[in-house]
CSV table of N, CA and C in Angstrom, one decimal:
chain,number,residue,atom,x,y,z
A,29,UNK,N,-8.9,-4.2,-22.7
A,29,UNK,CA,-8.5,-3.6,-21.7
A,29,UNK,C,-7.1,-4.1,-21.3
A,30,UNK,N,-6.0,-3.3,-20.7
A,30,UNK,CA,-4.6,-4.2,-20.3
A,30,UNK,C,-4.7,-4.4,-19.1
A,31,UNK,N,-4.3,-5.7,-19.2
A,31,UNK,CA,-4.0,-5.8,-17.5
A,31,UNK,C,-2.6,-5.9,-17.4
A,32,UNK,N,-2.1,-5.6,-15.9
A,32,UNK,CA,-0.8,-5.8,-15.9
A,32,UNK,C,-1.0,-7.1,-15.0
A,33,UNK,N,0.0,-7.9,-14.9
A,33,UNK,CA,0.1,-8.9,-14.2
A,33,UNK,C,1.1,-8.9,-13.0
A,34,UNK,N,1.0,-9.0,-11.9
A,34,UNK,CA,1.7,-9.1,-10.6
A,34,UNK,C,2.1,-11.3,-10.3
A,35,UNK,N,2.4,-11.1,-9.2
A,35,UNK,CA,3.1,-12.2,-8.7
A,35,UNK,C,1.4,-13.2,-8.6
A,36,UNK,N,0.5,-12.7,-8.3
A,36,UNK,CA,-1.2,-13.3,-7.9
A,36,UNK,C,-1.8,-13.7,-9.3
A,37,UNK,N,-1.6,-12.9,-10.1
A,37,UNK,CA,-2.4,-12.8,-11.5
A,37,UNK,C,-1.3,-13.6,-12.5
A,38,UNK,N,0.1,-13.7,-12.3
A,38,UNK,CA,1.0,-14.2,-13.6
A,38,UNK,C,0.4,-15.6,-13.9
A,39,UNK,N,0.1,-15.5,-15.2
A,39,UNK,CA,-0.2,-17.1,-15.6
A,39,UNK,C,1.0,-18.2,-15.2
A,40,UNK,N,0.1,-19.2,-15.3
A,40,UNK,CA,0.8,-20.2,-14.7
A,40,UNK,C,0.6,-21.2,-13.6
A,41,UNK,N,1.5,-21.6,-13.0
A,41,UNK,CA,1.1,-22.7,-11.9
A,41,UNK,C,1.6,-22.1,-10.6
A,42,UNK,N,3.1,-21.0,-10.8
A,42,UNK,CA,3.0,-20.4,-9.7
A,42,UNK,C,2.1,-19.2,-9.6
A,43,UNK,N,1.9,-18.6,-10.3
A,43,UNK,CA,0.7,-17.1,-10.4
A,43,UNK,C,-0.8,-18.1,-9.8
A,44,UNK,N,-0.7,-19.2,-10.1
A,44,UNK,CA,-2.1,-19.8,-9.5
A,44,UNK,C,-1.8,-20.3,-8.1
A,45,UNK,N,-0.7,-20.6,-7.7
A,45,UNK,CA,-0.5,-21.3,-6.2
A,45,UNK,C,-0.9,-19.5,-5.5
A,46,UNK,N,0.0,-19.0,-6.1
A,46,UNK,CA,0.3,-17.4,-5.6
A,46,UNK,C,-1.5,-16.8,-4.9
A,47,UNK,N,-2.1,-16.7,-6.1
A,47,UNK,CA,-3.6,-16.4,-6.3
A,47,UNK,C,-4.3,-17.6,-5.0
A,48,UNK,N,-4.1,-18.9,-4.9
A,48,UNK,CA,-5.0,-19.5,-4.2
A,48,UNK,C,-4.5,-19.4,-3.0
A,49,UNK,N,-3.1,-18.8,-2.5
A,49,UNK,CA,-2.9,-18.6,-1.4
A,49,UNK,C,-3.4,-17.2,-0.7
A,50,UNK,N,-3.3,-16.0,-1.6
A,50,UNK,CA,-4.0,-15.0,-1.3
A,50,UNK,C,-5.4,-15.1,-1.1
A,51,UNK,N,-6.3,-16.2,-2.1
A,51,UNK,CA,-7.7,-15.9,-1.6
A,51,UNK,C,-7.9,-16.9,-0.7
A,52,UNK,N,-7.0,-17.7,-0.3
A,52,UNK,CA,-7.1,-18.7,1.0
A,52,UNK,C,-7.2,-17.5,2.3
A,53,UNK,N,-6.2,-17.0,2.3
A,53,UNK,CA,-5.9,-16.0,3.3
A,53,UNK,C,-6.7,-15.1,3.7
A,54,UNK,N,-7.2,-14.3,2.5
A,54,UNK,CA,-8.5,-13.5,2.5
A,54,UNK,C,-9.4,-13.9,3.0
A,55,UNK,N,-10.2,-15.0,2.5
A,55,UNK,CA,-11.6,-16.0,3.0
A,55,UNK,C,-11.3,-16.2,4.6
A,56,UNK,N,-10.0,-16.9,4.9
A,56,UNK,CA,-10.0,-17.2,6.1
A,56,UNK,C,-10.2,-16.0,7.1
A,57,UNK,N,-9.2,-15.1,7.0
A,57,UNK,CA,-9.6,-14.0,8.3
A,57,UNK,C,-11.1,-13.2,8.2
A,58,UNK,N,-11.5,-13.3,6.8
A,58,UNK,CA,-13.0,-12.9,6.7
A,58,UNK,C,-13.6,-13.6,7.4
A,59,UNK,N,-13.8,-14.8,7.2
A,59,UNK,CA,-14.6,-16.0,7.8
A,59,UNK,C,-14.5,-15.8,9.4
A,60,UNK,N,-13.1,-15.6,9.6
A,60,UNK,CA,-12.8,-15.6,11.2
A,60,UNK,C,-13.5,-14.1,11.8
A,61,UNK,N,-12.8,-13.2,11.1
A,61,UNK,CA,-13.8,-12.1,11.7
A,61,UNK,C,-15.3,-12.1,11.7
A,62,UNK,N,-15.9,-12.8,10.7
A,62,UNK,CA,-17.2,-12.6,10.9
A,62,UNK,C,-17.9,-13.7,12.1
A,63,UNK,N,-17.4,-14.8,11.9
A,63,UNK,CA,-17.7,-15.8,13.0
A,63,UNK,C,-17.0,-15.2,14.6
A,64,UNK,N,-16.0,-14.6,14.7
A,64,UNK,CA,-15.9,-14.5,16.1
A,64,UNK,C,-16.7,-13.2,16.5
A,65,UNK,N,-16.8,-12.2,15.5
A,65,UNK,CA,-18.0,-10.7,16.0
A,65,UNK,C,-19.5,-11.8,16.0
A,66,UNK,N,-19.8,-12.4,15.6
A,66,UNK,CA,-21.2,-13.1,15.8
A,66,UNK,C,-21.2,-14.0,16.8
A,67,UNK,N,-20.2,-14.3,17.3
A,67,UNK,CA,-20.4,-14.9,18.7
A,67,UNK,C,-20.3,-14.0,19.7
A,68,UNK,N,-19.6,-13.1,19.4
A,68,UNK,CA,-19.2,-12.0,20.5
A,68,UNK,C,-20.9,-11.3,20.5
A,69,UNK,N,-21.7,-10.9,19.7
A,69,UNK,CA,-23.0,-10.6,19.8
A,69,UNK,C,-23.8,-11.2,20.3
A,70,UNK,N,-23.8,-12.7,20.1
A,70,UNK,CA,-24.7,-13.6,20.7
A,70,UNK,C,-24.4,-13.8,22.1
A,71,UNK,N,-23.5,-13.7,22.7
A,71,UNK,CA,-22.8,-13.5,24.1
A,71,UNK,C,-23.2,-12.6,24.8
A,72,UNK,N,-22.8,-11.3,24.1
A,72,UNK,CA,-23.0,-10.2,24.8
A,72,UNK,C,-24.6,-9.4,24.7
A,73,UNK,N,-25.2,-9.3,23.2
A,73,UNK,CA,-26.0,-8.5,23.0
A,73,UNK,C,-27.4,-9.0,24.1
A,74,UNK,N,-27.6,-9.9,23.2
A,74,UNK,CA,-29.1,-10.3,23.9
A,74,UNK,C,-29.4,-9.8,25.9
A,75,UNK,N,-30.5,-9.5,26.1
A,75,UNK,CA,-31.3,-8.6,25.4
A,75,UNK,C,-31.6,-7.2,24.9
A,76,UNK,N,-29.9,-6.7,24.9
A,76,UNK,CA,-29.5,-5.4,25.2
A,76,UNK,C,-29.5,-4.7,23.4
A,77,UNK,N,-29.9,-3.7,23.7
A,77,UNK,CA,-29.2,-2.9,22.6
A,77,UNK,C,-28.2,-1.7,22.9
A,78,UNK,N,-27.2,-1.8,22.0
A,78,UNK,CA,-26.0,-0.5,22.7
A,78,UNK,C,-26.3,0.4,21.4
A,79,UNK,N,-26.6,1.7,21.8
A,79,UNK,CA,-26.2,2.7,20.9
A,79,UNK,C,-24.9,3.3,21.2
A,80,UNK,N,-24.2,3.9,20.0
A,80,UNK,CA,-23.0,4.0,19.9
A,80,UNK,C,-22.7,5.1,18.9
A,81,UNK,N,-21.7,6.3,19.5
A,81,UNK,CA,-21.5,7.3,18.3
A,81,UNK,C,-23.0,8.0,18.0
A,82,UNK,N,-23.5,8.6,19.1
A,82,UNK,CA,-24.8,9.1,19.1
A,82,UNK,C,-25.6,8.7,18.4
A,83,UNK,N,-25.9,7.1,18.2
A,83,UNK,CA,-27.0,6.3,17.9
A,83,UNK,C,-26.7,6.2,16.1
A,84,UNK,N,-25.2,6.5,15.7
A,84,UNK,CA,-25.3,6.3,14.1
A,84,UNK,C,-24.8,4.7,14.1
A,85,UNK,N,-24.6,3.9,15.4
A,85,UNK,CA,-24.4,2.7,15.1
A,85,UNK,C,-25.0,2.0,16.5
A,86,UNK,N,-25.9,1.2,16.1
A,86,UNK,CA,-26.8,0.0,16.8
A,86,UNK,C,-26.3,-1.2,17.1
A,87,UNK,N,-26.1,-1.9,18.1
A,87,UNK,CA,-25.8,-3.2,18.2
A,87,UNK,C,-26.9,-3.9,18.6
A,88,UNK,N,-27.1,-4.6,18.0
A,88,UNK,CA,-28.7,-5.6,18.5
A,88,UNK,C,-28.9,-6.9,18.2
A,89,UNK,N,-28.8,-8.0,18.7
A,89,UNK,CA,-28.7,-9.3,18.4
A,89,UNK,C,-30.0,-9.7,17.3
A,90,UNK,N,-30.0,-10.3,16.3
A,90,UNK,CA,-31.0,-10.4,15.6
A,90,UNK,C,-30.5,-11.8,15.0
A,91,UNK,N,-31.6,-12.6,14.5
A,91,UNK,CA,-31.4,-13.7,13.9
A,91,UNK,C,-32.2,-13.7,12.5
A,92,UNK,N,-31.8,-13.9,11.1
A,92,UNK,CA,-32.6,-13.8,10.1
A,92,UNK,C,-32.5,-15.1,9.5
A,93,UNK,N,-33.5,-15.3,8.8
A,93,UNK,CA,-33.9,-16.7,8.3
A,93,UNK,C,-33.8,-16.1,6.8
A,94,UNK,N,-34.1,-15.0,6.3
A,94,UNK,CA,-34.0,-14.7,5.0
A,94,UNK,C,-33.1,-14.1,4.4
A,95,UNK,N,-33.0,-13.4,3.4
A,95,UNK,CA,-31.4,-12.6,2.8
A,95,UNK,C,-31.4,-11.3,3.2
A,96,UNK,N,-30.9,-10.4,2.5
A,96,UNK,CA,-30.5,-9.0,2.6
A,96,UNK,C,-31.8,-8.8,2.9
A,97,UNK,N,-32.2,-7.6,4.2
A,97,UNK,CA,-33.2,-7.1,4.6
A,97,UNK,C,-34.6,-7.7,4.4
A,98,UNK,N,-34.0,-9.2,4.9
A,98,UNK,CA,-35.0,-10.4,5.3
A,98,UNK,C,-35.9,-10.9,4.2
A,99,UNK,N,-35.3,-10.6,3.0
A,99,UNK,CA,-36.1,-11.0,1.8
A,99,UNK,C,-36.2,-12.9,1.6
A,100,UNK,N,-37.3,-12.9,1.7
A,100,UNK,CA,-37.4,-14.6,1.3
A,100,UNK,C,-37.7,-15.1,3.0
A,101,UNK,N,-37.9,-14.2,3.9
A,101,UNK,CA,-37.8,-14.8,5.4
A,101,UNK,C,-39.1,-15.6,5.4
A,102,UNK,N,-40.3,-15.5,4.5
A,102,UNK,CA,-41.7,-15.9,4.6
A,102,UNK,C,-41.9,-16.8,3.8
A,103,UNK,N,-40.9,-17.2,2.7
A,103,UNK,CA,-41.1,-18.6,2.0
A,103,UNK,C,-40.9,-19.6,3.0
A,104,UNK,N,-40.9,-21.0,2.7
A,104,UNK,CA,-41.0,-22.2,3.3
A,104,UNK,C,-39.8,-22.6,4.0
A,105,UNK,N,-39.5,-23.3,4.7
A,105,UNK,CA,-38.2,-23.6,5.6
A,105,UNK,C,-37.4,-24.5,4.2
A,106,UNK,N,-38.4,-25.2,3.5
A,106,UNK,CA,-37.5,-26.2,2.7
A,106,UNK,C,-37.2,-25.2,1.3
A,107,UNK,N,-38.0,-24.3,1.2
A,107,UNK,CA,-37.6,-23.3,-0.1
A,107,UNK,C,-36.2,-22.3,-0.1
A,108,UNK,N,-36.2,-21.8,1.5
A,108,UNK,CA,-35.5,-21.0,2.1
A,108,UNK,C,-33.9,-21.7,2.1
A,109,UNK,N,-34.0,-23.3,2.6
A,109,UNK,CA,-32.8,-24.1,2.4
A,109,UNK,C,-32.3,-24.2,1.0
A,110,UNK,N,-33.3,-24.4,0.1
A,110,UNK,CA,-32.5,-24.7,-1.5
A,110,UNK,C,-31.9,-23.5,-1.9
A,111,UNK,N,-32.5,-22.3,-1.6
A,111,UNK,CA,-32.0,-21.1,-1.8
A,111,UNK,C,-31.0,-20.7,-1.6
A,112,UNK,N,-31.2,-20.3,-0.2
A,112,UNK,CA,-30.0,-19.8,0.9
A,112,UNK,C,-28.9,-20.7,1.3
A,113,UNK,N,-28.9,-22.0,1.3
A,113,UNK,CA,-28.0,-22.9,1.5
A,113,UNK,C,-27.4,-23.5,0.5
A,114,UNK,N,-28.1,-24.1,-0.2
A,114,UNK,CA,-27.8,-25.1,-1.6
A,114,UNK,C,-27.4,-24.0,-2.8
A,115,UNK,N,-28.3,-23.6,-3.0
A,115,UNK,CA,-27.8,-22.2,-4.6
A,115,UNK,C,-26.9,-21.4,-4.0
A,116,UNK,N,-27.0,-20.8,-3.0
A,116,UNK,CA,-25.7,-19.9,-2.5
A,116,UNK,C,-24.4,-20.5,-2.2
A,117,UNK,N,-24.6,-21.5,-1.6
A,117,UNK,CA,-23.2,-22.3,-1.6
A,117,UNK,C,-22.9,-23.1,-2.9
A,118,UNK,N,-23.4,-23.1,-3.9
A,118,UNK,CA,-23.0,-23.5,-5.6
A,118,UNK,C,-22.6,-22.5,-6.0
A,119,UNK,N,-23.1,-21.2,-5.7
A,119,UNK,CA,-22.9,-19.9,-6.1
A,119,UNK,C,-21.3,-19.8,-5.6
A,120,UNK,N,-21.2,-19.8,-4.5
A,120,UNK,CA,-20.0,-19.7,-4.0
A,120,UNK,C,-18.9,-20.7,-4.4
A,121,UNK,N,-19.0,-21.6,-4.7
A,121,UNK,CA,-18.5,-22.8,-5.3
A,121,UNK,C,-17.8,-22.4,-6.6
A,122,UNK,N,-18.8,-21.7,-7.6
A,122,UNK,CA,-18.3,-21.1,-8.9
A,122,UNK,C,-17.8,-19.9,-8.6
A,123,UNK,N,-17.9,-19.1,-7.7
A,123,UNK,CA,-16.8,-17.8,-7.6
A,123,UNK,C,-15.4,-18.0,-7.3
A,124,UNK,N,-15.2,-19.0,-6.4
A,124,UNK,CA,-14.1,-19.9,-5.9
A,124,UNK,C,-13.5,-20.0,-7.0
A,125,UNK,N,-14.0,-20.9,-7.8
A,125,UNK,CA,-13.3,-21.9,-9.2
A,125,UNK,C,-12.6,-20.5,-9.9
A,126,UNK,N,-13.6,-19.8,-10.4
A,126,UNK,CA,-13.4,-18.3,-11.4
A,126,UNK,C,-12.3,-17.6,-10.7
A,127,UNK,N,-12.3,-17.3,-9.1
A,127,UNK,CA,-11.4,-16.2,-8.7
A,127,UNK,C,-9.8,-17.0,-8.8
A,128,UNK,N,-9.6,-18.5,-8.6
A,128,UNK,CA,-8.5,-19.3,-8.6
A,128,UNK,C,-7.9,-19.5,-9.9
A,129,UNK,N,-9.0,-20.1,-10.7
A,129,UNK,CA,-8.3,-20.4,-12.2
A,129,UNK,C,-8.3,-19.3,-13.1
A,130,UNK,N,-8.9,-18.0,-13.1
A,130,UNK,CA,-9.0,-17.2,-13.9
A,130,UNK,C,-7.6,-16.5,-14.3
A,131,UNK,N,-7.0,-16.2,-15.2
A,131,UNK,CA,-5.6,-15.7,-15.3
A,131,UNK,C,-5.6,-14.3,-15.8
A,132,UNK,N,-7.0,-14.1,-15.9
A,132,UNK,CA,-7.1,-12.4,-16.6
A,132,UNK,C,-7.4,-11.7,-15.5
A,133,UNK,N,-7.7,-12.0,-14.2
A,133,UNK,CA,-8.1,-11.2,-13.1
A,133,UNK,C,-7.2,-10.0,-12.7
A,134,UNK,N,-7.1,-9.0,-12.4
A,134,UNK,CA,-6.3,-8.1,-11.9
A,134,UNK,C,-6.0,-8.3,-10.2
A,135,UNK,N,-5.2,-8.0,-9.3
A,135,UNK,CA,-5.1,-8.4,-8.2
A,135,UNK,C,-6.2,-7.8,-7.5
A,136,UNK,N,-6.4,-6.4,-7.9
A,136,UNK,CA,-7.5,-5.9,-6.9
A,136,UNK,C,-8.8,-6.8,-7.3
A,137,UNK,N,-9.1,-7.3,-8.2
A,137,UNK,CA,-10.2,-7.9,-8.7
A,137,UNK,C,-10.4,-9.1,-7.7
A,138,UNK,N,-9.2,-9.8,-7.6
A,138,UNK,CA,-8.9,-11.0,-7.0
A,138,UNK,C,-9.6,-11.0,-5.6
A,139,UNK,N,-8.6,-9.7,-4.8
A,139,UNK,CA,-8.9,-9.4,-3.6
A,139,UNK,C,-10.5,-9.2,-3.1
A,140,UNK,N,-11.0,-8.1,-4.2
A,140,UNK,CA,-12.5,-8.1,-3.8
A,140,UNK,C,-13.5,-9.1,-4.2
A,141,UNK,N,-13.4,-10.1,-4.6
A,141,UNK,CA,-14.0,-11.3,-5.2
A,141,UNK,C,-13.8,-12.3,-3.8
A,142,UNK,N,-12.2,-12.3,-3.1
A,142,UNK,CA,-12.3,-13.2,-2.2
A,142,UNK,C,-13.1,-12.7,-0.9
A,143,UNK,N,-13.2,-10.8,-0.9
A,143,UNK,CA,-13.9,-10.5,0.3
A,143,UNK,C,-15.6,-11.3,0.3
A,144,UNK,N,-16.0,-11.3,-1.0
A,144,UNK,CA,-17.1,-11.6,-1.5
A,144,UNK,C,-17.5,-13.0,-1.3
A,145,UNK,N,-16.4,-13.7,-1.4
A,145,UNK,CA,-16.3,-15.3,-1.1
A,145,UNK,C,-16.4,-15.7,0.6
A,146,UNK,N,-15.5,-14.6,1.0
A,146,UNK,CA,-15.2,-14.8,2.4
A,146,UNK,C,-16.7,-14.6,3.2
A,147,UNK,N,-17.6,-13.4,2.9
A,147,UNK,CA,-18.7,-13.2,3.4
A,147,UNK,C,-19.4,-14.0,3.0
A,148,UNK,N,-19.6,-14.6,2.3
A,148,UNK,CA,-20.8,-15.3,1.4
A,148,UNK,C,-20.4,-16.9,2.3
A,149,UNK,N,-19.1,-17.7,2.4
A,149,UNK,CA,-18.9,-18.1,3.3
A,149,UNK,C,-19.3,-18.2,4.8
A,150,UNK,N,-18.7,-17.0,5.4
A,150,UNK,CA,-19.2,-16.7,6.8
A,150,UNK,C,-21.0,-17.0,7.0
A,151,UNK,N,-21.6,-16.2,6.0
A,151,UNK,CA,-23.4,-16.4,6.2
A,151,UNK,C,-23.7,-17.9,6.4
A,152,UNK,N,-23.0,-18.6,5.2
A,152,UNK,CA,-23.1,-20.1,4.8
A,152,UNK,C,-23.0,-20.8,6.1
A,153,UNK,N,-21.9,-20.4,6.7
A,153,UNK,CA,-21.6,-21.2,7.9
A,153,UNK,C,-22.8,-21.2,8.8
A,154,UNK,N,-23.3,-20.4,9.1
A,154,UNK,CA,-24.2,-19.6,10.0
A,154,UNK,C,-25.5,-20.4,9.4
A,155,UNK,N,-25.9,-20.7,8.2
A,155,UNK,CA,-27.3,-21.2,7.7
A,155,UNK,C,-27.1,-23.0,8.0
A,156,UNK,N,-25.7,-23.0,7.9
A,156,UNK,CA,-25.5,-24.4,8.1
A,156,UNK,C,-25.9,-24.9,9.9
A,157,UNK,N,-25.1,-24.2,10.5
A,157,UNK,CA,-24.8,-24.5,11.8
A,157,UNK,C,-26.2,-24.2,12.8
A,158,UNK,N,-27.2,-22.9,11.9
A,158,UNK,CA,-28.2,-22.4,12.8
A,158,UNK,C,-29.5,-22.7,12.6
A,159,UNK,N,-29.6,-23.9,11.4
A,159,UNK,CA,-30.9,-24.1,11.1
A,159,UNK,C,-31.6,-23.5,10.2
A,160,UNK,N,-30.7,-22.6,9.3
A,160,UNK,CA,-30.8,-21.9,8.7
A,160,UNK,C,-30.9,-20.3,8.8
A,161,UNK,N,-30.5,-20.1,10.0
A,161,UNK,CA,-30.7,-18.9,10.5
A,161,UNK,C,-29.3,-17.9,10.3
A,162,UNK,N,-29.2,-16.7,10.1
A,162,UNK,CA,-27.9,-15.9,10.2
A,162,UNK,C,-27.9,-14.7,11.0
A,163,UNK,N,-26.9,-14.8,11.9
A,163,UNK,CA,-26.7,-13.7,13.0
A,163,UNK,C,-26.3,-12.3,12.5
A,164,UNK,N,-27.2,-11.8,12.9
A,164,UNK,CA,-27.1,-10.0,12.6
A,164,UNK,C,-27.0,-9.3,13.8
A,165,UNK,N,-26.3,-7.9,13.7
A,165,UNK,CA,-26.5,-7.5,14.8
A,165,UNK,C,-25.8,-5.8,14.7
A,166,UNK,N,-25.6,-5.3,13.4
A,166,UNK,CA,-25.4,-4.1,12.9
A,166,UNK,C,-26.2,-3.5,12.7
A,167,UNK,N,-26.6,-1.9,12.9
A,167,UNK,CA,-27.5,-0.8,12.1
A,167,UNK,C,-26.6,0.3,12.3
A,168,UNK,N,-26.6,0.8,10.7
A,168,UNK,CA,-26.2,1.9,10.9
A,168,UNK,C,-27.1,3.1,10.5
A,169,UNK,N,-27.0,4.3,10.4
A,169,UNK,CA,-27.8,5.1,10.5
A,169,UNK,C,-27.7,6.7,10.9
A,170,UNK,N,-28.7,7.7,10.5
A,170,UNK,CA,-28.9,8.9,11.2
A,170,UNK,C,-30.1,8.7,11.6
A,171,UNK,N,-30.6,9.1,12.9
A,171,UNK,CA,-32.5,9.4,12.6
A,171,UNK,C,-33.1,8.0,12.4
A,172,UNK,N,-33.9,8.4,11.5
A,172,UNK,CA,-35.0,7.3,10.7
A,172,UNK,C,-34.1,6.7,9.5
A,173,UNK,N,-33.0,7.4,8.9
A,173,UNK,CA,-32.7,7.0,7.7
A,173,UNK,C,-31.6,5.7,8.0
A,174,UNK,N,-32.2,4.7,8.4
A,174,UNK,CA,-30.9,3.2,9.0
A,174,UNK,C,-30.9,2.1,7.9
A,175,UNK,N,-29.8,1.5,8.0
A,175,UNK,CA,-29.5,0.2,7.1
A,175,UNK,C,-30.7,-0.6,7.9
A,176,UNK,N,-30.6,-2.0,7.2
A,176,UNK,CA,-31.1,-2.9,7.9
A,176,UNK,C,-30.3,-3.9,8.8
A,177,UNK,N,-30.6,-4.6,9.7
A,177,UNK,CA,-29.6,-5.1,10.8
A,177,UNK,C,-28.9,-6.2,9.7
A,178,UNK,N,-27.5,-6.2,9.8
A,178,UNK,CA,-26.5,-6.8,9.1
A,178,UNK,C,-25.4,-7.6,10.0
A,179,UNK,N,-24.4,-7.8,9.5
A,179,UNK,CA,-23.4,-8.4,9.9
A,179,UNK,C,-22.2,-8.2,9.4
A,180,UNK,N,-21.0,-8.8,9.9
A,180,UNK,CA,-19.4,-8.2,9.0
A,180,UNK,C,-19.4,-9.2,7.9
A,181,UNK,N,-20.0,-10.2,7.7
A,181,UNK,CA,-20.0,-10.9,6.2
A,181,UNK,C,-20.6,-10.1,5.5
A,182,UNK,N,-22.0,-9.5,5.5
A,182,UNK,CA,-22.4,-8.8,4.9
A,182,UNK,C,-21.6,-7.4,4.2
A,183,UNK,N,-20.7,-6.9,5.2
A,183,UNK,CA,-20.4,-5.9,5.0
A,183,UNK,C,-19.0,-6.4,3.7
A,184,UNK,N,-18.5,-7.3,4.1
A,184,UNK,CA,-17.5,-7.7,3.4
A,184,UNK,C,-18.0,-7.9,1.9
A,185,UNK,N,-19.3,-8.7,1.8
A,185,UNK,CA,-20.0,-9.2,0.4
A,185,UNK,C,-20.0,-7.5,-0.1
A,186,UNK,N,-21.0,-6.7,0.4
A,186,UNK,CA,-21.1,-5.7,-0.2
A,186,UNK,C,-20.0,-4.8,-0.8
A,187,UNK,N,-19.1,-4.3,0.4
A,187,UNK,CA,-18.0,-3.8,-0.6
A,187,UNK,C,-17.1,-4.4,-1.6
A,188,UNK,N,-17.2,-6.1,-1.5
A,188,UNK,CA,-16.1,-6.5,-2.2
A,188,UNK,C,-17.3,-6.3,-3.6
A,189,UNK,N,-18.3,-6.3,-3.7
A,189,UNK,CA,-19.1,-6.7,-5.2
A,189,UNK,C,-19.2,-5.3,-5.1
A,190,UNK,N,-19.3,-3.9,-4.6
A,190,UNK,CA,-19.1,-2.7,-5.1
A,190,UNK,C,-17.8,-2.6,-5.9
A,191,UNK,N,-17.2,-2.8,-5.0
A,191,UNK,CA,-15.6,-2.8,-5.7
A,191,UNK,C,-15.5,-3.4,-7.3
A,192,UNK,N,-16.0,-4.1,-7.3
A,192,UNK,CA,-16.0,-5.3,-8.5
A,192,UNK,C,-16.9,-4.4,-9.9
A,193,UNK,N,-18.1,-4.0,-9.3
A,193,UNK,CA,-19.1,-3.0,-10.6
A,193,UNK,C,-18.0,-2.0,-10.7
A,194,UNK,N,-17.4,-1.4,-9.6
A,194,UNK,CA,-16.8,-0.3,-10.1
A,194,UNK,C,-15.5,-0.4,-10.8
A,195,UNK,N,-14.8,-1.4,-10.5
A,195,UNK,CA,-13.6,-1.7,-11.5
A,195,UNK,C,-14.1,-2.0,-12.9
A,196,UNK,N,-15.4,-2.6,-12.7
A,196,UNK,CA,-15.9,-2.9,-14.3
A,196,UNK,C,-16.1,-1.7,-14.9
A,197,UNK,N,-16.7,-0.7,-14.3
A,197,UNK,CA,-17.1,0.3,-14.9
A,197,UNK,C,-16.2,1.0,-15.4
A,198,UNK,N,-15.0,1.1,-14.1
A,198,UNK,CA,-14.3,2.0,-14.7
A,198,UNK,C,-13.0,1.3,-15.9
A,199,UNK,N,-13.0,-0.3,-16.2
A,199,UNK,CA,-12.4,-1.0,-17.0
A,199,UNK,C,-13.1,-0.8,-18.5
A,200,UNK,N,-14.3,-0.5,-18.6
A,200,UNK,CA,-15.4,0.0,-19.4
A,200,UNK,C,-14.8,1.0,-20.1
A,201,UNK,N,-14.7,1.9,-19.3
A,201,UNK,CA,-14.6,3.5,-19.8
A,201,UNK,C,-13.3,3.3,-20.6
A,202,UNK,N,-12.3,3.0,-19.7
A,202,UNK,CA,-11.0,3.1,-20.0
A,202,UNK,C,-10.8,1.9,-21.5
A,203,UNK,N,-11.7,0.7,-22.2
A,203,UNK,CA,-11.6,0.5,-23.3
A,203,UNK,C,-12.4,1.3,-24.4
A,204,UNK,N,-12.7,2.4,-23.9
A,204,UNK,CA,-13.8,3.3,-25.2
A,204,UNK,C,-12.7,4.2,-25.4
């Protein structure tokens, strides 16, 4: 795979500083958007559910002790703490180190992983400050075909991860 380096991915100290600045800015904006929208949901939604765009979007306050689609919600509080707070926090540290230190990542992958990192940090903040609970308030769908209840951090994580997977598949095809 041939990687074109730009300012944020240029090897060396200057590229590392630019990459760190880019990742820090994206994470800061992502976390801020996530935390502000969660605070707004908590302040304005309970006990109401808002139906928008012909019920394509529903806004309803919820707190999730599990992961995606409440997976793991039935685990003991101690096990949830170790998995969803400690282990996910450790994974976020590893992602941050990789994104900031890898000279081989193209800028679009850096941006995508920074969105994953920012979303993960936003949800981790909830877990730490809300006794293991994450605020969710968004639900999308048509009729009975709906997503689970999620938040802005989940959207950043999902789109960042999907972009990384798509870019990896595309890169694999280019290498053939």
